[in-house]
Coordinates of C-alpha atoms and ligand atoms in Angstrom, one line a residue:
M1 CA 24.0 36.6 0.5
S2 CA 27.4 38.2 0.9
E3 CA 27.6 40.2 -2.3
L4 CA 25.1 42.4 -4.0
E5 CA 25.0 42.9 -7.8
R6 CA 23.5 46.0 -9.5
K7 CA 21.2 45.1 -12.4
Q8 CA 21.3 48.0 -14.9
D9 CA 19.7 50.9 -13.0
G10 CA 17.5 48.7 -10.8
A11 CA 17.9 47.9 -7.1
P12 CA 20.8 45.7 -6.2
V13 CA 20.1 41.9 -6.0
P14 CA 22.0 39.2 -4.2
A15 CA 24.5 37.5 -6.5
D16 CA 24.7 34.3 -4.5
W17 CA 21.7 32.4 -3.1
T18 CA 23.5 29.4 -1.6
Y19 CA 22.8 28.6 2.0
A20 CA 25.4 29.2 4.6
S21 CA 25.9 26.2 6.9
A22 CA 23.8 26.3 10.0
P23 CA 25.0 23.4 12.2
E24 CA 23.2 22.5 15.4
S25 CA 25.7 22.1 18.2
R26 CA 26.1 18.6 19.5
D27 CA 27.4 19.8 22.9
I28 CA 23.9 19.4 24.4
V29 CA 24.3 15.6 24.2
Q30 CA 26.5 13.7 26.5
I31 CA 27.2 10.2 25.0
A32 CA 28.8 7.7 27.4
E33 CA 31.7 5.6 26.1
R34 CA 29.9 2.4 27.0
Y35 CA 26.3 1.4 27.7
G36 CA 24.8 -1.6 29.3
H37 CA 21.2 -2.9 29.2
F38 CA 18.5 -1.1 31.2
V39 CA 17.0 -3.9 33.3
G40 CA 14.9 -3.5 36.5
G41 CA 15.7 0.2 36.7
E42 CA 19.5 -0.4 36.7
W43 CA 22.3 -0.7 34.2
L44 CA 23.2 -4.4 33.6
E45 CA 26.8 -4.8 32.5
P46 CA 26.8 -6.5 29.1
T47 CA 28.9 -9.6 28.4
E48 CA 29.4 -8.5 24.7
T49 CA 29.4 -5.1 23.1
Y50 CA 29.4 -3.6 19.6
E51 CA 30.1 -0.1 18.3
T52 CA 27.4 2.2 17.2
I53 CA 28.4 4.9 14.8
A54 CA 27.3 8.2 13.2
P55 CA 26.2 7.4 9.6
R56 CA 27.2 11.0 8.5
D57 CA 30.9 10.3 8.9
E58 CA 31.2 6.8 10.4
E59 CA 32.5 8.3 13.6
P60 CA 32.3 5.7 16.5
L61 CA 29.9 7.0 19.1
A62 CA 29.7 4.4 21.9
A63 CA 30.1 0.8 22.8
V64 CA 26.7 -0.7 23.3
G65 CA 25.6 -4.0 24.8
H66 CA 24.8 -6.9 22.6
G67 CA 22.0 -8.6 24.5
T68 CA 22.3 -12.4 25.0
E69 CA 19.6 -14.8 25.8
A70 CA 20.5 -14.5 29.4
D71 CA 20.3 -10.7 29.3
V72 CA 16.8 -11.0 27.7
G73 CA 15.8 -13.5 30.4
K74 CA 16.8 -11.1 33.1
A75 CA 14.8 -8.3 31.4
V76 CA 11.7 -10.4 31.0
A77 CA 12.0 -11.5 34.7
A78 CA 12.2 -7.9 35.7
A79 CA 9.2 -7.0 33.6
R80 CA 7.2 -9.9 35.1
A81 CA 8.1 -8.9 38.6
A82 CA 7.1 -5.3 38.0
Y83 CA 3.9 -6.4 36.4
A84 CA 3.0 -8.6 39.4
D85 CA 4.3 -6.1 42.0
G86 CA 1.8 -3.5 41.4
W87 CA 2.0 -2.0 38.0
S88 CA -0.8 -4.0 36.5
S89 CA -3.1 -3.2 39.4
L90 CA -2.2 0.4 39.7
P91 CA -5.2 2.6 39.1
G92 CA -5.2 4.1 35.6
S93 CA -5.2 7.6 37.0
E94 CA -1.8 6.8 38.7
R95 CA -0.3 5.2 35.6
A96 CA -1.4 8.3 33.6
K97 CA 0.7 10.5 35.9
Y98 CA 3.9 8.6 34.9
L99 CA 3.0 8.9 31.2
F100 CA 2.4 12.6 31.6
R101 CA 5.7 13.0 33.3
I102 CA 7.5 11.1 30.6
A103 CA 5.8 13.3 28.0
R104 CA 6.9 16.5 29.8
L105 CA 10.4 15.3 30.2
L106 CA 10.7 14.5 26.5
Q107 CA 9.5 18.0 25.8
E108 CA 12.0 19.5 28.2
R109 CA 14.9 17.4 26.8
A110 CA 13.6 17.8 23.2
R111 CA 16.8 19.4 21.8
E112 CA 19.0 16.7 23.3
F113 CA 16.9 13.9 21.8
A114 CA 16.7 15.6 18.4
V115 CA 20.5 16.0 18.2
L116 CA 21.1 12.5 19.3
E117 CA 18.6 11.0 16.9
S118 CA 20.1 12.9 14.0
L119 CA 23.7 11.9 15.0
N120 CA 23.0 8.2 15.5
G121 CA 20.4 7.8 12.7
G122 CA 21.4 10.2 10.0
K123 CA 18.1 12.0 9.7
P124 CA 18.0 15.8 9.2
I125 CA 17.8 17.8 12.5
K126 CA 14.8 19.7 11.2
E127 CA 12.9 16.4 11.0
S128 CA 14.0 15.0 14.3
R129 CA 13.4 18.4 15.9
D130 CA 10.0 19.2 14.3
V131 CA 8.6 15.7 13.7
D132 CA 10.1 12.7 15.6
V133 CA 10.5 14.2 19.1
P134 CA 7.3 16.3 19.3
L135 CA 5.3 13.4 18.0
A136 CA 6.9 11.0 20.5
A137 CA 6.0 13.4 23.3
A138 CA 2.5 13.7 21.9
H139 CA 2.0 9.9 22.0
F140 CA 2.8 9.8 25.7
F141 CA 0.4 12.7 26.3
Y142 CA -2.3 11.1 24.3
Y143 CA -2.1 7.7 25.9
A144 CA -1.8 9.3 29.3
G145 CA -5.3 10.5 28.7
W146 CA -6.6 7.0 28.0
A147 CA -5.0 5.3 31.0
D148 CA -8.0 5.9 33.3
K149 CA -10.7 5.7 30.7
L150 CA -10.2 2.2 29.3
E151 CA -13.7 1.2 30.5
Y152 CA -15.1 4.0 28.4
A153 CA -13.0 3.0 25.4
F154 CA -14.4 -0.5 25.6
P155 CA -17.7 -0.3 27.4
N156 CA -19.1 -3.5 29.1
R157 CA -16.0 -5.5 28.2
R158 CA -13.9 -5.2 31.4
P159 CA -10.4 -4.5 29.8
R160 CA -7.3 -5.8 31.6
P161 CA -3.6 -5.8 30.7
V162 CA -2.1 -8.6 28.6
G163 CA 1.1 -8.9 30.7
V164 CA 4.7 -8.6 29.5
A165 CA 5.1 -7.0 26.1
G166 CA 8.2 -7.7 24.0
Q167 CA 8.7 -4.8 21.6
I168 CA 11.1 -4.8 18.7
I169 CA 11.6 -1.6 16.7
P170 CA 13.4 -0.5 13.6
W171 CA 16.0 2.2 12.9
N172 CA 14.1 4.7 10.8
F173 CA 12.2 6.4 13.6
P174 CA 13.9 5.1 16.7
L175 CA 12.4 7.4 19.4
L176 CA 9.0 7.7 17.7
M177 CA 8.6 3.9 17.2
L178 CA 9.6 3.5 20.9
A179 CA 6.8 5.9 21.9
W180 CA 4.3 4.2 19.6
K181 CA 5.0 1.0 21.4
V182 CA 5.7 1.9 25.0
A183 CA 3.0 4.5 25.5
P184 CA -0.1 2.4 24.8
A185 CA 1.5 -0.7 26.6
L186 CA 2.0 1.3 29.8
A187 CA -1.4 3.1 29.6
C188 CA -3.1 -0.4 29.6
G189 CA -1.1 -1.7 32.5
N190 CA 1.5 -3.9 30.8
T191 CA 5.2 -4.0 31.4
V192 CA 7.8 -3.9 28.6
V193 CA 11.0 -5.4 27.2
L194 CA 12.1 -3.2 24.3
K195 CA 14.8 -3.8 21.7
P196 CA 15.9 -0.9 19.6
A197 CA 17.5 -1.5 16.2
E198 CA 21.2 -2.4 16.2
T199 CA 22.2 0.7 14.3
T200 CA 20.2 3.2 16.4
P201 CA 20.2 2.3 20.1
L202 CA 21.2 5.7 21.6
S203 CA 17.9 7.5 21.9
A204 CA 16.3 4.5 23.6
L205 CA 19.2 4.5 26.0
L206 CA 18.7 8.2 26.7
F207 CA 15.0 7.4 27.2
A208 CA 16.1 5.1 30.1
D209 CA 17.3 8.3 31.8
V210 CA 13.9 9.9 31.2
L211 CA 12.3 6.9 32.9
R212 CA 14.6 7.3 35.9
Q213 CA 13.8 11.0 36.1
A214 CA 10.1 10.2 35.9
E215 CA 10.6 7.7 38.8
L216 CA 8.8 5.0 36.8
P217 CA 8.9 1.9 39.1
P218 CA 11.9 -0.4 38.2
G219 CA 11.2 -3.1 35.7
V220 CA 8.2 -1.5 34.1
V221 CA 10.2 -0.7 31.0
N222 CA 13.4 -2.7 30.3
I223 CA 15.7 -1.9 27.3
V224 CA 18.0 -4.6 25.9
T225 CA 20.2 -3.6 22.9
G226 CA 21.6 -5.9 20.3
D227 CA 21.0 -7.3 16.8
G228 CA 18.4 -9.6 15.3
R229 CA 19.5 -12.4 17.6
T230 CA 18.5 -10.4 20.7
G231 CA 15.1 -9.7 19.0
A232 CA 14.7 -13.4 18.3
A233 CA 15.5 -14.2 22.0
I234 CA 12.6 -11.8 23.0
V235 CA 10.3 -13.6 20.6
E236 CA 11.3 -17.0 21.9
S237 CA 11.0 -16.0 25.6
E238 CA 8.4 -18.1 27.3
D239 CA 7.3 -15.5 29.7
V240 CA 6.5 -12.8 27.2
D241 CA 2.7 -12.5 26.5
K242 CA 2.7 -10.3 23.5
I243 CA 5.1 -9.3 20.7
A244 CA 4.8 -6.0 18.9
F245 CA 7.1 -5.7 15.9
T246 CA 7.9 -3.0 13.4
G247 CA 10.4 -3.8 10.6
S248 CA 10.7 -5.8 7.4
T249 CA 8.1 -8.2 6.1
E250 CA 10.6 -11.0 5.9
V251 CA 11.4 -10.8 9.7
G252 CA 7.7 -10.2 10.5
K253 CA 6.8 -13.5 8.7
E254 CA 9.5 -15.3 10.5
I255 CA 8.2 -14.0 13.9
Q256 CA 4.6 -15.0 13.0
R257 CA 5.8 -18.5 12.1
R258 CA 7.7 -18.8 15.4
L259 CA 4.7 -17.7 17.5
A260 CA 2.2 -19.9 15.7
G261 CA 0.5 -22.1 18.3
T262 CA 2.0 -20.4 21.3
G263 CA -1.0 -18.4 22.2
K264 CA 1.1 -15.2 22.4
R265 CA -0.5 -12.1 21.0
L266 CA 1.2 -10.4 18.0
T267 CA 1.0 -7.2 16.0
L268 CA 3.1 -6.6 12.9
E269 CA 3.8 -3.3 11.2
L270 CA 5.8 -4.2 8.1
G271 CA 6.9 -2.8 4.8
G272 CA 5.1 -0.9 2.1
K273 CA 5.2 0.2 -1.5
A274 CA 2.7 3.0 -1.3
A275 CA 1.0 4.6 -4.3
N276 CA 0.8 8.4 -4.5
I277 CA -1.8 9.1 -7.1
V278 CA -2.0 12.5 -8.9
F279 CA -5.1 13.3 -11.0
D280 CA -5.1 15.9 -13.7
D281 CA -7.3 18.3 -11.7
A282 CA -4.8 18.4 -8.7
A283 CA -3.0 21.6 -7.7
L284 CA 0.3 20.6 -9.3
D285 CA 2.7 22.7 -7.2
Q286 CA 1.1 21.5 -4.0
A287 CA 1.2 17.9 -5.3
V288 CA 4.9 18.3 -6.1
E289 CA 5.6 19.3 -2.5
G290 CA 3.5 16.3 -1.3
I291 CA 5.4 14.0 -3.6
V292 CA 8.8 15.3 -2.4
N293 CA 7.6 15.0 1.3
G294 CA 6.2 11.5 0.5
I295 CA 9.5 10.0 -0.7
Y296 CA 12.4 12.1 0.4
F297 CA 11.3 12.7 4.0
N298 CA 13.8 10.8 6.2
Q299 CA 15.8 9.7 3.1
G300 CA 12.9 7.5 2.1
H301 CA 13.5 5.3 5.2
V302 CA 9.7 5.3 5.8
C303 CA 7.5 2.3 5.7
C304 CA 4.6 4.4 4.3
A305 CA 6.7 6.4 1.8
G306 CA 5.0 7.3 -1.4
S307 CA 7.5 5.3 -3.4
R308 CA 5.3 4.7 -6.5
L309 CA 4.0 7.9 -8.1
F310 CA 1.0 7.4 -10.4
V311 CA 0.4 10.4 -12.6
Q312 CA -2.6 10.9 -14.9
E313 CA -1.2 10.8 -18.5
S314 CA -2.4 14.3 -19.5
I315 CA -0.2 16.0 -16.8
Y316 CA 2.7 13.6 -16.9
E317 CA 5.2 15.9 -18.7
P318 CA 4.6 19.2 -16.7
L319 CA 4.5 17.3 -13.5
V320 CA 7.8 15.4 -14.1
A321 CA 9.4 18.7 -15.2
K322 CA 8.3 20.4 -12.0
L323 CA 9.4 17.5 -9.9
E324 CA 12.9 17.4 -11.4
R325 CA 13.3 21.1 -11.0
R326 CA 12.2 20.8 -7.3
L327 CA 14.6 17.9 -6.8
S328 CA 17.5 20.1 -7.9
T329 CA 16.8 22.4 -4.9
L330 CA 16.9 19.7 -2.2
R331 CA 19.9 20.1 0.0
V332 CA 21.7 16.9 0.8
G333 CA 24.2 16.8 3.5
D334 CA 25.1 17.0 7.2
P335 CA 22.1 15.8 9.3
L336 CA 23.0 18.3 12.0
D337 CA 22.7 21.2 9.6
K338 CA 19.4 23.0 10.1
N339 CA 19.2 23.6 6.3
T340 CA 19.6 20.0 5.3
D341 CA 16.6 18.4 3.5
V342 CA 18.0 14.9 2.9
G343 CA 20.5 13.5 5.4
A344 CA 22.7 10.4 5.6
I345 CA 21.6 6.8 4.7
N346 CA 21.3 4.9 8.0
S347 CA 23.9 2.2 7.4
A348 CA 26.3 0.8 4.9
A349 CA 24.0 -2.3 4.5
Q350 CA 21.0 -0.1 3.6
L351 CA 23.1 2.0 1.2
E352 CA 24.1 -1.2 -0.5
K353 CA 20.5 -2.4 -0.8
I354 CA 19.5 1.0 -2.3
R355 CA 22.4 0.9 -4.8
E356 CA 21.5 -2.6 -5.9
L357 CA 17.9 -1.9 -6.5
V358 CA 18.7 1.4 -8.3
A359 CA 21.1 -0.5 -10.6
S360 CA 18.3 -3.0 -11.3
G361 CA 16.0 -0.2 -12.4
V362 CA 18.6 1.2 -14.9
E363 CA 19.3 -2.3 -16.2
E364 CA 15.6 -3.1 -16.7
G365 CA 15.2 0.0 -18.8
A366 CA 13.9 2.9 -16.6
R367 CA 15.1 6.4 -17.2
I368 CA 17.0 7.7 -14.1
Y369 CA 17.2 11.4 -13.0
Q370 CA 19.5 12.5 -10.3
P371 CA 20.2 16.2 -9.7
P372 CA 23.8 17.5 -9.6
C373 CA 24.8 17.1 -6.0
V374 CA 28.1 17.2 -4.1
L375 CA 28.1 14.4 -1.5
P376 CA 30.3 14.4 1.6
E377 CA 33.3 12.2 1.2
K378 CA 32.8 10.2 4.4
G379 CA 29.6 8.5 5.5
Y380 CA 26.7 6.9 3.7
W381 CA 24.9 9.0 1.1
F382 CA 22.5 8.6 -1.8
V383 CA 21.4 11.3 -4.3
P384 CA 17.6 11.8 -4.4
T385 CA 16.5 9.8 -7.5
V386 CA 13.5 9.8 -9.8
F387 CA 12.9 6.9 -12.2
T388 CA 10.5 7.5 -15.2
N389 CA 9.7 5.0 -18.0
V390 CA 9.0 2.4 -15.3
A391 CA 6.9 -0.7 -16.0
Q392 CA 4.8 -2.3 -13.3
S393 CA 7.0 -5.5 -13.4
Y394 CA 10.3 -3.7 -12.7
R395 CA 11.8 -4.5 -9.3
I396 CA 11.8 -0.7 -8.5
A397 CA 8.0 -0.7 -8.9
Q398 CA 7.5 -3.9 -6.8
E399 CA 10.1 -4.0 -4.0
E400 CA 10.5 -1.7 -1.0
I401 CA 13.7 0.3 -1.6
F402 CA 13.6 2.2 1.7
G403 CA 15.7 5.0 0.2
P404 CA 15.3 8.3 -1.6
V405 CA 14.2 6.7 -4.8
L406 CA 10.9 7.4 -6.6
S407 CA 9.3 5.4 -9.4
V408 CA 6.9 7.2 -11.7
L409 CA 4.2 5.4 -13.6
T410 CA 1.1 6.7 -15.5
F411 CA -2.6 6.0 -15.7
R412 CA -5.6 7.2 -17.7
T413 CA -8.7 6.5 -15.7
P414 CA -9.5 6.3 -11.9
E415 CA -10.2 2.6 -12.4
E416 CA -6.8 2.0 -13.9
A417 CA -5.1 4.0 -11.1
L418 CA -6.9 1.9 -8.5
E419 CA -6.0 -1.4 -10.2
K420 CA -2.3 -0.4 -10.5
A421 CA -2.1 1.0 -7.0
N422 CA -3.6 -2.1 -5.4
N423 CA -1.3 -4.4 -7.5
T424 CA 1.2 -4.9 -4.7
P425 CA 1.6 -7.4 -1.9
Y426 CA 1.7 -4.5 0.5
G427 CA -1.1 -2.3 1.8
L428 CA 0.1 0.2 4.3
S429 CA -0.7 3.7 2.9
A430 CA -1.6 5.7 -0.2
G431 CA -2.1 9.3 -1.3
V432 CA -4.7 10.8 -3.6
W433 CA -4.3 14.3 -5.2
T434 CA -7.4 15.8 -6.8
E435 CA -9.7 18.7 -6.2
K436 CA -12.8 16.5 -6.3
G437 CA -14.0 15.4 -2.9
S438 CA -16.2 12.6 -4.4
R439 CA -13.2 11.1 -6.1
I440 CA -11.2 11.2 -2.9
L441 CA -13.9 9.2 -1.2
W442 CA -14.3 6.8 -4.1
M443 CA -10.6 6.1 -4.2
A444 CA -10.2 5.8 -0.4
Q445 CA -13.0 3.2 -0.2
R446 CA -11.3 1.0 -2.8
L447 CA -7.6 1.4 -2.0
R448 CA -6.3 -1.6 0.0
A449 CA -4.2 0.5 2.3
G450 CA -4.4 1.2 6.1
V451 CA -4.0 4.9 5.7
V452 CA -5.1 7.1 2.7
W453 CA -4.0 10.7 2.7
A454 CA -5.9 13.2 0.5
N455 CA -4.0 16.2 -0.9
T456 CA -1.3 15.7 1.7
Y457 CA 1.1 13.0 2.7
N458 CA 3.0 11.6 5.7
R459 CA 0.8 13.3 8.3
F460 CA 0.8 11.6 11.7
D461 CA -1.2 12.2 14.8
P462 CA -1.4 10.1 18.0
S463 CA -5.2 10.0 17.8
S464 CA -5.2 8.4 14.3
P465 CA -4.7 4.7 13.9
F466 CA -1.9 3.5 11.7
G467 CA -1.3 0.0 10.3
G468 CA -1.5 -2.3 7.3
Y469 CA -3.3 -4.8 5.1
K470 CA -1.8 -7.8 3.4
E471 CA 2.0 -8.1 3.7
S472 CA 2.2 -4.8 5.5
G473 CA 1.1 -6.5 8.7
F474 CA -1.9 -6.4 11.0
G475 CA -2.9 -4.6 14.2
R476 CA -3.1 -0.8 14.6
E477 CA -1.0 1.7 16.5
G478 CA -2.3 5.1 17.5
G479 CA -5.8 6.1 18.5
L480 CA -8.3 4.1 20.4
H481 CA -7.5 1.2 18.1
G482 CA -3.9 1.2 19.4
L483 CA -5.2 0.2 22.9
G484 CA -6.8 -3.1 21.8
P485 CA -3.6 -5.1 21.2
Y486 CA -2.5 -4.4 24.8
L487 CA -5.7 -5.5 26.4
E488 CA -7.5 -8.7 27.3
F489 CA -11.3 -8.7 27.8
D490 CA -13.5 -10.6 30.1
E491 CA -16.4 -11.1 27.7
Ligands
LIG1 P1 14.5 -5.9 10.2 O1 13.1 -6.3 10.0 O2 15.6 -6.9 10.2 O3 14.7 -5.1 11.6 C1 13.6 -4.6 12.5 C2 13.9 -5.0 13.9 O4 13.8 -6.4 14.1 C3 15.3 -4.6 14.4 O5 15.3 -4.2 15.7 C4 16.1 -5.9 14.2 O6 17.3 -6.0 14.8 C5 15.1 -6.9 14.6 N1 15.2 -8.3 14.1 C6 16.0 -8.7 13.1 N2 15.9 -10.0 12.9 C7 15.0 -10.5 13.9 C8 14.5 -11.7 14.3 N3 14.8 -12.9 13.6 N4 13.7 -11.8 15.3 C9 13.3 -10.7 16.0 N5 13.8 -9.5 15.7 C10 14.6 -9.4 14.7 O7 14.9 -4.7 9.2 P2 16.3 -4.3 8.7 O8 16.8 -3.3 9.7 O9 17.2 -5.4 8.5 O10 16.0 -3.6 7.4 C11 15.8 -4.4 6.2 C12 14.7 -3.9 5.3 O11 13.5 -3.9 6.1 C13 14.9 -2.4 5.0 O12 15.7 -2.3 3.9 C14 13.5 -2.0 4.7 O13 13.1 -2.3 3.4 C15 12.7 -2.8 5.7 N6 12.3 -2.1 6.9 C16 11.0 -1.7 7.0 C17 10.6 -1.0 8.1 C18 9.3 -0.5 8.3 O14 9.0 0.3 9.2 N7 8.3 -1.1 7.6 C19 11.6 -0.6 9.2 C20 12.9 -1.1 8.9 C21 13.2 -1.8 7.8 P3 18.6 -5.4 14.1 O15 18.4 -3.9 14.0 O16 19.7 -5.7 15.0 O17 18.6 -6.1 12.8

């Protein structure tokens, strides 16, 4: 707002409303040139490395270990030793102290984690600062509270830990998914071998430093970086008792096939194609904000993203007009800029996948709207996109795009909305927008989705279980339900 303009005789008004850039300094983060695997409380020198980059400008950030079968074997052995050497028999109240410490350290180092997460993953700093990092700390606080109360959570069932948990996480919420997996596992007395996603290993490697600060006994948490082959080695490892996986449905199915008959425990949190349903009595401006949050949050790299918008026919035109107007105000750009709403796409491969699916939407006959938008020259970017005139059969209405792309469809009656919303192989989440409480309950009972948000979207809380139906997986993370997969019971 540098210049003021006088309007006739009235008070001066600003002539220019564009935002000045407000970059967060990256100086707070020290990135090493090279990282090994964190095994048995020490850094294991990798035999192979690859380069991890910043998706905003393709800047190389560090050389990171590519975990081989032998590296995974050492990590599993360290986890087994730590399990047997006292972690599994430590009183819950003692385990809780470590979890509390980790939570406090995450809070103390929150800015460092937020900057690193945005740099390595491409997500806007305001999201990593206000959502990812605080929620990750909240998960550790929450499960610290359960560690000494497992007998009360499962009365008369004598809970005990499962053993060594292999945990494989994706690139969309690297630190938060780590917290969702590690916190309940440790609270229940298990030890862990974790593999972060190939493109986003750095926050997990910084987390290793938090574990050192918290003086967690060596081997309780081991972190092996690498690509899908490293993940597969964890799945195949004979001394792992449980696999927890978050990622694509395709890989989830492959893991389930491999584990069939082994007796290993498994939880899968997979893809989604969520319906966000707006009835004609909804508060439209509020709904538009919810729709935008539902699909453009984290560039749409969200398994529960509201990627199919169902609008009741009578409000279709005003709602789409409001939505398109709102889209034109989204600021796309540098993830480290505090004003940025939509950051960089996580990787070249993901950008290619988004482009391919968007091209299929245009080809199949949908109408595309993309606001005017200047994208940075380097890095991976995609303009927030809305498709209207979408038929249920189009690929953009069926397949998970995992990008900032919304498909708008219509309905006339609640029954029709329900039928269309459930017409998907997925079943992770859904949203309902209406002022009628009875309609919210009617819809929530019938939607085949693990989470149903009413008049809001993308709300997460450690005390609330999260997970899917159908091809979105099985098992729950969060809440009391999130303890079950990490426990055996003497019935
Ligand atoms: P993947 O399912 O391939 O990746 C998830 C995790 O599993 C990563 O750590 C990955 O390693 C690892 N992995 C890959 N192959 C295997 C294997 N055979 N055995 C064990 N672990 C394995 O997802 P992508 O990153 O390839 O993304 C592809 C698509 O999946 C996206 O476009 C999106 O649609 C969907 N997706 C859904 C997510 C969700 O939360 N529901 C999260 C991420 C992706 P690596 O990173 O090295 O590949």
